[in-house]
Short mmCIF file of C-alpha atoms in Angstrom, two decimals:
data_model
loop_
_atom_site.label_atom_id
_atom_site.label_comp_id
_atom_site.label_asym_id
_atom_site.label_seq_id
_atom_site.Cartn_x
_atom_site.Cartn_y
_atom_site.Cartn_z
CA UNK A 1 -102.17 77.39 74.46
CA UNK A 2 -98.98 74.45 75.81
CA UNK A 3 -96.76 73.46 74.25
CA UNK A 4 -94.67 70.24 74.06
CA UNK A 5 -91.66 72.58 73.38
CA UNK A 6 -91.96 74.60 76.01
CA UNK A 7 -92.52 78.61 75.52
CA UNK A 8 -89.87 79.71 78.43
CA UNK A 9 -86.97 81.62 78.43
CA UNK A 10 -84.63 79.39 80.27
CA UNK A 11 -82.94 83.05 81.14
CA UNK A 12 -85.34 84.44 83.12
CA UNK A 13 -86.55 83.21 86.50
CA UNK A 14 -90.56 81.93 87.07
CA UNK A 15 -91.69 85.22 88.60
CA UNK A 16 -89.62 86.42 84.83
CA UNK A 17 -91.70 83.77 82.64
CA UNK A 18 -95.45 83.72 84.86
CA UNK A 19 -95.82 87.73 83.62
CA UNK A 20 -94.26 87.55 80.03
CA UNK A 21 -98.27 86.66 78.81
CA UNK A 22 -99.94 89.40 81.75
CA UNK A 23 -100.96 92.37 80.30
CA UNK A 24 -99.13 95.64 81.28
CA UNK A 25 -100.59 98.38 83.16
CA UNK A 26 -97.48 100.16 84.50
CA UNK A 27 -97.08 104.22 83.56
CA UNK A 28 -94.00 106.29 82.76
CA UNK A 29 -94.03 106.76 87.07
CA UNK A 30 -94.64 103.30 88.17
CA UNK A 31 -92.00 100.63 87.20
CA UNK A 32 -92.99 97.04 86.15
CA UNK A 33 -93.18 94.57 88.32
CA UNK A 34 -92.74 90.67 87.84
CA UNK A 35 -93.31 89.99 91.25
CA UNK A 36 -97.18 91.10 90.46
CA UNK A 37 -96.79 90.93 87.11
CA UNK A 38 -96.38 86.98 88.16
CA UNK A 39 -99.23 86.54 91.78
CA UNK A 40 -102.82 85.88 88.70
CA UNK A 41 -100.55 82.66 87.95
CA UNK A 42 -98.60 81.89 90.96
CA UNK A 43 -102.21 81.40 92.64
CA UNK A 44 -103.36 79.49 89.65
CA UNK A 45 -100.50 77.25 91.32
CA UNK A 46 -101.02 77.13 94.81
CA UNK A 47 -104.94 76.64 93.83
CA UNK A 48 -103.08 73.43 92.46
CA UNK A 49 -100.98 72.68 94.69
CA UNK A 50 -97.17 73.86 93.46
CA UNK A 51 -95.37 75.63 95.52
CA UNK A 52 -93.55 77.24 92.17
CA UNK A 53 -90.63 79.92 93.75
CA UNK A 54 -90.23 82.49 91.72
CA UNK A 55 -87.17 83.72 92.23
CA UNK A 56 -85.99 79.90 90.71
CA UNK A 57 -83.98 80.20 87.67
CA UNK A 58 -86.19 78.55 84.87
CA UNK A 59 -82.90 76.86 83.02
CA UNK A 60 -82.66 75.14 86.61
CA UNK A 61 -86.51 73.42 87.30
CA UNK A 62 -87.36 69.75 86.58
CA UNK A 63 -88.71 68.98 83.41
CA UNK A 64 -91.98 68.54 85.34
CA UNK A 65 -92.12 71.54 86.90
CA UNK A 66 -91.63 73.95 84.08
CA UNK A 67 -94.60 72.11 82.74
CA UNK A 68 -96.11 73.65 85.79
CA UNK A 69 -94.63 76.75 84.68
CA UNK A 70 -96.12 76.58 81.35
CA UNK A 71 -99.16 75.88 82.67
CA UNK A 72 -99.74 78.26 85.61
CA UNK A 73 -99.28 81.08 82.83
CA UNK A 74 -101.31 79.55 80.22
CA UNK A 75 -104.76 79.09 83.39
CA UNK A 76 -103.68 82.54 84.19
CA UNK A 77 -105.05 84.54 81.38
CA UNK A 78 -108.45 83.03 82.07
CA UNK A 79 -108.45 81.44 78.46
CA UNK A 80 -111.74 79.48 77.82
CA UNK A 81 -110.31 77.24 75.61
CA UNK A 82 -106.94 75.90 76.38
CA UNK A 83 -104.78 73.56 73.69
CA UNK A 84 -102.43 71.20 75.44
CA UNK A 85 -99.95 70.07 72.55
CA UNK A 86 -97.98 65.65 73.80
CA UNK A 87 -98.13 67.91 77.36
CA UNK A 88 -96.83 63.60 78.77
CA UNK A 89 -93.87 63.81 76.71
CA UNK A 90 -91.92 64.11 79.07
CA UNK A 91 -93.19 63.57 82.49
CA UNK A 92 -93.53 60.53 84.45
CA UNK A 93 -95.90 58.41 85.29
CA UNK A 94 -97.60 60.92 88.82
CA UNK A 95 -96.93 63.73 86.53
CA UNK A 96 -98.96 62.71 84.24
CA UNK A 97 -101.94 62.05 86.64
CA UNK A 98 -101.32 65.60 87.74
CA UNK A 99 -101.63 66.73 84.80
CA UNK A 100 -104.20 65.04 84.05
CA UNK A 101 -106.31 65.88 87.43
CA UNK A 102 -105.90 70.47 85.87
CA UNK A 103 -107.18 68.64 82.72
CA UNK A 104 -109.84 67.42 84.42
CA UNK A 105 -110.67 71.08 86.59
CA UNK A 106 -110.75 72.92 83.56
CA UNK A 107 -113.39 71.06 81.81
CA UNK A 108 -115.00 70.98 84.95
CA UNK A 109 -114.77 74.66 85.49
CA UNK A 110 -116.61 75.34 81.89
CA UNK A 111 -113.34 74.94 79.30
CA UNK A 112 -112.90 73.62 76.30
CA UNK A 113 -109.81 71.67 76.32
CA UNK A 114 -108.22 70.43 73.35
CA UNK A 115 -105.98 67.03 74.03
CA UNK A 116 -103.11 66.60 70.98
CA UNK A 117 -101.53 63.26 71.70
CA UNK A 118 -100.71 60.34 70.32
CA UNK A 119 -100.57 57.58 73.66
CA UNK A 120 -103.90 55.94 72.63
CA UNK A 121 -103.95 55.04 76.82
CA UNK A 122 -103.77 58.56 78.23
CA UNK A 123 -106.19 59.45 75.65
CA UNK A 124 -108.48 56.60 76.04
CA UNK A 125 -108.26 57.69 79.99
CA UNK A 126 -109.27 61.27 80.16
CA UNK A 127 -110.91 62.12 76.48
CA UNK A 128 -114.18 63.26 76.59
CA UNK A 129 -114.65 62.77 72.36
CA UNK A 130 -111.47 61.50 69.65
CA UNK A 131 -110.95 62.64 66.57
CA UNK A 132 -108.72 60.48 64.78
CA UNK A 133 -106.29 62.35 62.15
CA UNK A 134 -104.38 60.74 59.85
CA UNK A 135 -101.76 62.29 57.33
CA UNK A 136 -103.43 66.10 58.33
CA UNK A 137 -107.66 64.59 57.18
CA UNK A 138 -110.17 63.59 59.83
CA UNK A 139 -110.90 60.07 59.38
CA UNK A 140 -112.95 59.63 62.31
CA UNK A 141 -114.70 61.00 65.81
CA UNK A 142 -116.57 59.22 68.43
CA UNK A 143 -117.50 59.15 72.15
CA UNK A 144 -114.91 57.32 74.03
CA UNK A 145 -117.07 54.91 75.12
CA UNK A 146 -117.77 54.03 71.64
CA UNK A 147 -113.84 52.48 70.32
CA UNK A 148 -110.91 50.79 71.61
CA UNK A 149 -107.50 51.54 71.13
CA UNK A 150 -107.68 48.56 68.88
CA UNK A 151 -110.32 51.12 66.42
CA UNK A 152 -108.16 53.89 66.82
CA UNK A 153 -105.74 51.73 65.98
CA UNK A 154 -106.81 50.64 62.75
CA UNK A 155 -108.52 54.18 62.03
CA UNK A 156 -104.22 56.06 62.70
CA UNK A 157 -103.18 54.13 59.96
CA UNK A 158 -105.57 52.78 57.45
CA UNK A 159 -104.33 50.61 54.68
CA UNK A 160 -101.62 48.34 55.76
CA UNK A 161 -98.33 49.08 54.69
CA UNK A 162 -96.62 46.47 52.78
CA UNK A 163 -93.22 46.09 51.65
CA UNK A 164 -92.57 47.45 47.80
CA UNK A 165 -94.58 45.52 44.95
CA UNK A 166 -91.68 46.35 42.38
CA UNK A 167 -89.10 43.52 43.26
CA UNK A 168 -86.70 46.51 45.23
CA UNK A 169 -86.25 44.26 48.10
CA UNK A 170 -84.16 40.98 46.83
CA UNK A 171 -81.85 38.37 48.56
CA UNK A 172 -82.89 38.88 52.56
CA UNK A 173 -80.02 40.01 54.44
CA UNK A 174 -77.23 38.14 55.95
CA UNK A 175 -75.91 40.23 58.33
CA UNK A 176 -72.33 40.20 59.89
CA UNK A 177 -71.14 41.95 63.31
CA UNK A 178 -72.06 45.67 63.35
CA UNK A 179 -73.33 48.37 65.98
CA UNK A 180 -75.39 46.63 69.30
CA UNK A 181 -77.00 48.69 72.24
CA UNK A 182 -76.77 47.48 75.37
CA UNK A 183 -78.50 48.61 77.85
CA UNK A 184 -78.69 52.51 76.17
CA UNK A 185 -79.55 55.89 77.90
CA UNK A 186 -79.30 58.71 76.04
CA UNK A 187 -80.87 62.24 77.34
CA UNK A 188 -82.49 64.92 76.46
CA UNK A 189 -81.88 68.30 75.97
CA UNK A 190 -83.87 69.15 79.56
CA UNK A 191 -82.07 66.45 80.96
CA UNK A 192 -84.99 64.45 80.82
CA UNK A 193 -84.48 60.44 79.75
CA UNK A 194 -84.79 60.09 76.02
CA UNK A 195 -83.71 56.92 75.32
CA UNK A 196 -84.35 54.35 78.22
CA UNK A 197 -82.64 51.30 78.69
CA UNK A 198 -82.49 50.43 75.11
CA UNK A 199 -81.19 47.64 74.16
CA UNK A 200 -80.82 46.51 69.46
CA UNK A 201 -78.67 45.19 66.81
CA UNK A 202 -78.08 46.57 63.46
CA UNK A 203 -76.16 44.38 61.84
CA UNK A 204 -73.23 44.87 58.84
CA UNK A 205 -75.44 43.92 55.75
CA UNK A 206 -79.46 44.82 56.77
CA UNK A 207 -81.28 47.82 57.88
CA UNK A 208 -83.15 48.50 60.98
CA UNK A 209 -85.31 50.26 60.61
CA UNK A 210 -87.50 52.70 63.67
CA UNK A 211 -91.02 53.89 63.45
CA UNK A 212 -92.84 56.15 65.69
CA UNK A 213 -94.22 59.81 66.34
CA UNK A 214 -91.91 62.68 66.52
CA UNK A 215 -90.55 62.95 69.61
CA UNK A 216 -89.98 59.84 71.36
CA UNK A 217 -86.32 60.25 71.69
CA UNK A 218 -85.35 59.44 67.24
CA UNK A 219 -83.64 62.72 67.24
CA UNK A 220 -81.48 61.46 69.82
CA UNK A 221 -80.51 58.39 69.56
CA UNK A 222 -79.24 59.42 66.27
CA UNK A 223 -76.97 61.87 67.96
CA UNK A 224 -76.50 59.55 70.21
CA UNK A 225 -75.05 56.75 67.51
CA UNK A 226 -72.83 59.52 65.03
CA UNK A 227 -70.90 60.40 67.78
CA UNK A 228 -72.69 64.22 68.34
CA UNK A 229 -74.67 63.43 72.49
CA UNK A 230 -73.22 61.81 75.22
CA UNK A 231 -74.37 58.48 76.54
CA UNK A 232 -75.42 58.73 79.58
CA UNK A 233 -75.00 54.56 80.54
CA UNK A 234 -75.21 52.18 78.83
CA UNK A 235 -72.93 50.00 76.01
CA UNK A 236 -72.51 51.47 72.90
CA UNK A 237 -70.24 48.30 70.30
CA UNK A 238 -68.80 48.67 67.24
CA UNK A 239 -68.02 44.87 65.81
CA UNK A 240 -67.82 44.04 69.72
CA UNK A 241 -65.04 47.13 70.71
CA UNK A 242 -66.42 50.70 72.34
CA UNK A 243 -67.94 51.94 69.33
CA UNK A 244 -65.45 55.76 69.49
CA UNK A 245 -61.98 56.75 69.24
CA UNK A 246 -60.09 55.03 67.08
CA UNK A 247 -62.50 51.65 66.76
CA UNK A 248 -64.81 54.08 65.09
CA UNK A 249 -66.94 52.70 61.90
CA UNK A 250 -67.00 55.79 59.26
CA UNK A 251 -70.41 56.44 59.32
CA UNK A 252 -72.81 58.72 57.10
CA UNK A 253 -75.52 61.12 58.73
CA UNK A 254 -78.20 61.79 57.70
CA UNK A 255 -79.61 63.74 59.99
CA UNK A 256 -84.04 65.18 60.44
CA UNK A 257 -82.71 68.66 60.61
CA UNK A 258 -80.83 69.42 57.30
CA UNK A 259 -79.78 73.13 58.07
CA UNK A 260 -78.83 72.72 61.39
CA UNK A 261 -76.94 69.63 61.51
CA UNK A 262 -76.41 69.05 57.58
CA UNK A 263 -75.64 71.71 55.38
CA UNK A 264 -73.61 75.24 56.24
CA UNK A 265 -76.86 77.08 53.67
CA UNK A 266 -74.43 79.98 53.71
CA UNK A 267 -71.45 78.11 52.13
CA UNK A 268 -72.40 77.31 48.65
CA UNK A 269 -73.71 73.99 46.41
CA UNK A 270 -69.94 73.58 45.49
CA UNK A 271 -68.29 73.25 48.92
CA UNK A 272 -71.28 72.42 51.21
CA UNK A 273 -70.48 68.97 48.21
CA UNK A 274 -66.78 69.28 49.18
CA UNK A 275 -67.22 69.46 52.79
CA UNK A 276 -66.73 65.40 53.22
CA UNK A 277 -63.84 65.34 51.02
CA UNK A 278 -61.01 67.34 51.94
CA UNK A 279 -58.88 64.96 54.03
CA UNK A 280 -58.91 62.35 51.09
CA UNK A 281 -55.30 62.72 49.76
CA UNK A 282 -57.07 63.15 46.22
CA UNK A 283 -58.37 66.15 46.75
CA UNK A 284 -55.42 68.20 48.18
CA UNK A 285 -52.31 69.07 47.42
CA UNK A 286 -49.62 69.15 50.11
CA UNK A 287 -51.52 71.19 53.45
CA UNK A 288 -53.44 72.92 50.68
CA UNK A 289 -57.06 71.85 48.75
CA UNK A 290 -57.56 71.11 44.68
CA UNK A 291 -59.65 73.42 44.36
CA UNK A 292 -59.70 71.55 40.04
CA UNK A 293 -60.28 68.24 41.74
CA UNK A 294 -63.30 69.18 44.91
CA UNK A 295 -64.74 71.42 41.27
CA UNK A 296 -64.78 67.64 39.40
CA UNK A 297 -66.34 65.49 42.69
CA UNK A 298 -68.65 68.88 43.33
CA UNK A 299 -70.46 67.85 39.53
CA UNK A 300 -70.32 64.84 39.39
CA UNK A 301 -72.19 64.97 42.11
CA UNK A 302 -74.50 67.44 40.97
CA UNK A 303 -75.11 66.05 37.83
CA UNK A 304 -75.49 62.11 39.25
CA UNK A 305 -78.02 63.25 42.55
CA UNK A 306 -80.04 65.38 39.87
CA UNK A 307 -79.40 68.36 42.13
CA UNK A 308 -81.30 71.53 40.26
CA UNK A 309 -79.10 74.86 40.73
CA UNK A 310 -78.56 77.75 38.64
CA UNK A 311 -74.82 77.75 39.28
CA UNK A 312 -72.60 75.24 41.61
CA UNK A 313 -71.09 78.32 43.59
CA UNK A 314 -74.88 79.54 44.70
CA UNK A 315 -74.97 79.09 48.01
CA UNK A 316 -77.00 76.36 49.58
CA UNK A 317 -79.84 78.50 50.63
CA UNK A 318 -80.45 79.34 47.69
CA UNK A 319 -81.76 75.71 47.28
CA UNK A 320 -85.37 74.18 47.79
CA UNK A 321 -85.64 71.88 50.20
CA UNK A 322 -85.96 68.97 48.48
CA UNK A 323 -82.55 70.04 47.36
CA UNK A 324 -80.60 70.95 50.00
CA UNK A 325 -82.11 67.15 51.09
CA UNK A 326 -79.95 65.67 47.64
CA UNK A 327 -76.63 67.99 49.34
CA UNK A 328 -76.53 65.68 52.42
CA UNK A 329 -77.42 62.86 50.17
CA UNK A 330 -75.02 62.77 47.59
CA UNK A 331 -71.67 63.41 50.22
CA UNK A 332 -72.87 60.77 52.45
CA UNK A 333 -73.86 57.89 49.70
CA UNK A 334 -70.84 59.12 47.68
CA UNK A 335 -67.62 58.17 51.32
CA UNK A 336 -69.19 54.78 51.43
CA UNK A 337 -69.56 54.76 54.84
CA UNK A 338 -69.55 51.87 57.27
CA UNK A 339 -72.63 52.48 59.21
CA UNK A 340 -75.01 55.09 57.63
CA UNK A 341 -77.79 56.57 60.44
CA UNK A 342 -80.69 57.97 58.06
CA UNK A 343 -83.56 59.87 59.92
CA UNK A 344 -86.35 60.55 57.42
CA UNK A 345 -84.11 60.78 54.70
CA UNK A 346 -87.09 61.37 51.64
CA UNK A 347 -88.63 64.07 53.75
CA UNK A 348 -89.01 66.38 51.20
CA UNK A 349 -88.03 64.57 48.10
CA UNK A 350 -90.99 64.31 45.03
CA UNK A 351 -91.42 60.20 44.30
CA UNK A 352 -88.59 59.88 42.08
CA UNK A 353 -85.98 60.33 43.94
CA UNK A 354 -87.07 59.30 46.92
CA UNK A 355 -87.23 55.69 45.03
CA UNK A 356 -83.63 56.28 44.13
CA UNK A 357 -82.82 57.77 48.12
CA UNK A 358 -84.35 53.65 48.90
CA UNK A 359 -82.41 52.32 45.70
CA UNK A 360 -79.40 53.97 47.53
CA UNK A 361 -79.59 52.53 51.12
CA UNK A 362 -81.26 49.52 49.45
CA UNK A 363 -77.40 49.18 48.03
CA UNK A 364 -75.41 50.60 50.54
CA UNK A 365 -76.99 46.91 52.71
CA UNK A 366 -75.62 44.96 50.41
CA UNK A 367 -72.21 46.02 49.42
CA UNK A 368 -72.57 44.94 53.16
CA UNK A 369 -73.31 48.66 55.11
CA UNK A 370 -74.73 48.91 59.02
CA UNK A 371 -77.40 51.02 57.89
CA UNK A 372 -80.67 52.20 60.50
CA UNK A 373 -83.66 54.12 59.23
CA UNK A 374 -85.41 56.40 62.09
CA UNK A 375 -88.99 56.93 59.25
CA UNK A 376 -92.15 58.47 60.55
CA UNK A 377 -92.98 57.14 57.79
CA UNK A 378 -94.44 53.17 58.00
CA UNK A 379 -94.72 52.30 54.38
CA UNK A 380 -91.08 53.89 54.36
CA UNK A 381 -89.82 51.66 57.33
CA UNK A 382 -92.03 47.98 55.21
CA UNK A 383 -90.51 48.60 52.29
CA UNK A 384 -87.16 48.22 53.16
CA UNK A 385 -86.75 46.79 56.40
CA UNK A 386 -84.73 43.33 57.42
CA UNK A 387 -86.11 44.33 60.82
CA UNK A 388 -87.95 46.86 62.37
CA UNK A 389 -88.88 48.24 65.71
CA UNK A 390 -91.48 50.79 67.21
CA UNK A 391 -89.91 53.80 69.87
CA UNK A 392 -92.22 54.77 71.73
CA UNK A 393 -91.55 56.94 74.81
CA UNK A 394 -87.39 56.00 74.56
CA UNK A 395 -88.56 52.33 75.01
CA UNK A 396 -87.85 50.31 71.97
CA UNK A 397 -90.55 47.38 71.06
CA UNK A 398 -89.42 45.18 67.83
CA UNK A 399 -91.32 43.75 65.74
CA UNK A 400 -91.54 41.64 62.10
CA UNK A 401 -92.83 44.00 59.54
CA UNK A 402 -94.21 41.19 56.91
CA UNK A 403 -96.32 39.60 60.40
CA UNK A 404 -97.84 42.66 61.35
CA UNK A 405 -100.99 43.81 60.14
CA UNK A 406 -101.64 47.48 60.94
CA UNK A 407 -103.66 48.26 63.83
CA UNK A 408 -101.05 46.36 66.10
CA UNK A 409 -97.99 48.99 64.18
CA UNK A 410 -100.51 51.12 65.96
CA UNK A 411 -101.58 49.46 68.90
CA UNK A 412 -97.15 50.05 68.66
CA UNK A 413 -97.09 53.71 67.74
CA UNK A 414 -99.94 54.71 71.07
CA UNK A 415 -97.40 53.16 73.06
CA UNK A 416 -100.06 49.48 73.96
CA UNK A 417 -96.71 46.26 73.59
CA UNK A 418 -98.53 42.99 73.87
CA UNK A 419 -97.01 40.17 72.56
CA UNK A 420 -99.37 39.63 69.68
CA UNK A 421 -98.96 43.38 68.31
CA UNK A 422 -95.17 43.20 68.79
CA UNK A 423 -95.86 39.46 66.54
CA UNK A 424 -94.03 37.80 68.48
#
C-alpha cells in the first residue's frame, strides 16, 4: 500500500527507508547493509526513470520525490495487489501524470491496482472500473465508459443537502466587517502549498461554511486563522487591520483533533474547563488562582453542556470522545469570542448534542461573531451556512447552498469547477 500520509522515517536515508520493507537475510557473521537491502527498490526506481540518491535524508527531499521513495519501496516487495490511497493529494500536474504512467505499467504487468481518490477527472483518466462509496457503503460500480463526472457526482452525493426544516435558520445574516483573506497562502507540514492564493470574507454576524474531503487544506487553513501556523503569503485581515498582534480578535478554536489540539487529556475535566478562564480577574486572587470559583465554573459547564462524567476530578482521557468534544465546545462558547473557527464540530456527537452545537453556532452568529465552519458534512454546511465554498486541492470555490443541486456540489468536491456547479 502507498499511503496518503507517507509511511517513511524522515530522519533516515533513502536507502534505509527502502530497506525497511526488505526481508533480513543476515547471519551473525554478516552485518546488515541497508544499501544492499535497498538495491531491489532502487532498481525499480531506475526502471521508472527515477534517480533516487540512496544517501539523501528523506526529510530533505521534496514531497514528489518522497512519494517516489514510497512507491519504489512498495513495488520492490513484488506485491500483485497494490493500493494507492489519495496518491495525488500533494503532487503537481506533471507528477500526477508520471504517477498515472506507473499505474498503467503495473496493470500492464498483471498487477491489480486499487486507486482510492476523490478527484473525478483523475479517476476517469486512469481507471478501468469505478466504484463509488458513500457513508461506508457501495453505491454503484461501472466501467469507466459507462459514467461521466456528473453521474459519479450524483452517486457520491445521494439526496441533495437541504437546510434544516425546524426553523433553526431564522433571519438572514446582515454581516459587518470581519475576516478578509487576500491571496492567502499556507504551507503544509511537508512544505507543500496547502492553501493556494485563497480569497474569502467571513463577516461579523454570519456563518461561512467550507466543505470538502479531508486532506485538501482544511487543517492548515484553520491553524493559520487561529495563529497556530504561519501565513506563507497574502494578507489576513480583521476589520481591515492585520489579524495578528494587538489587533487580533478574541478567537475560539474547535480543532479537528480534539485530543492533541483541544485538550490536555491527562488533566482533569475541571482543569480542562478552567483553561480558558485562568487569566480572568474573576477567577484570581492576586497572583493565585481562585480554585473555588474555577470549581463552580466547571460544575456549571458540566451541567449546561451535559458532560457525562462521574467526577470533575477524573482525567479527560477517561471520557468518551463525544464528552471530550463537549469540553472543548463548552470552553469556546463560554468565552463569547469574536471569531469562531470550528472544524467538524459535531464529529462524535449524538443527534441531540449535534443540534445543541448548531444552536450555539447560530447564537454566536446572531450576537455578531464571525463563524468559519469547516466541515466534511455537506448537510451540516447546508443547514447552517449563510455562504459556502468547497476546498479542493488547496483552492476555494464559493457556491450558494440554496441554489446548487447535489450533483453540482459533488462536482466541486471532486475538483470539477464550472460556473454552473458554483451556482453563478
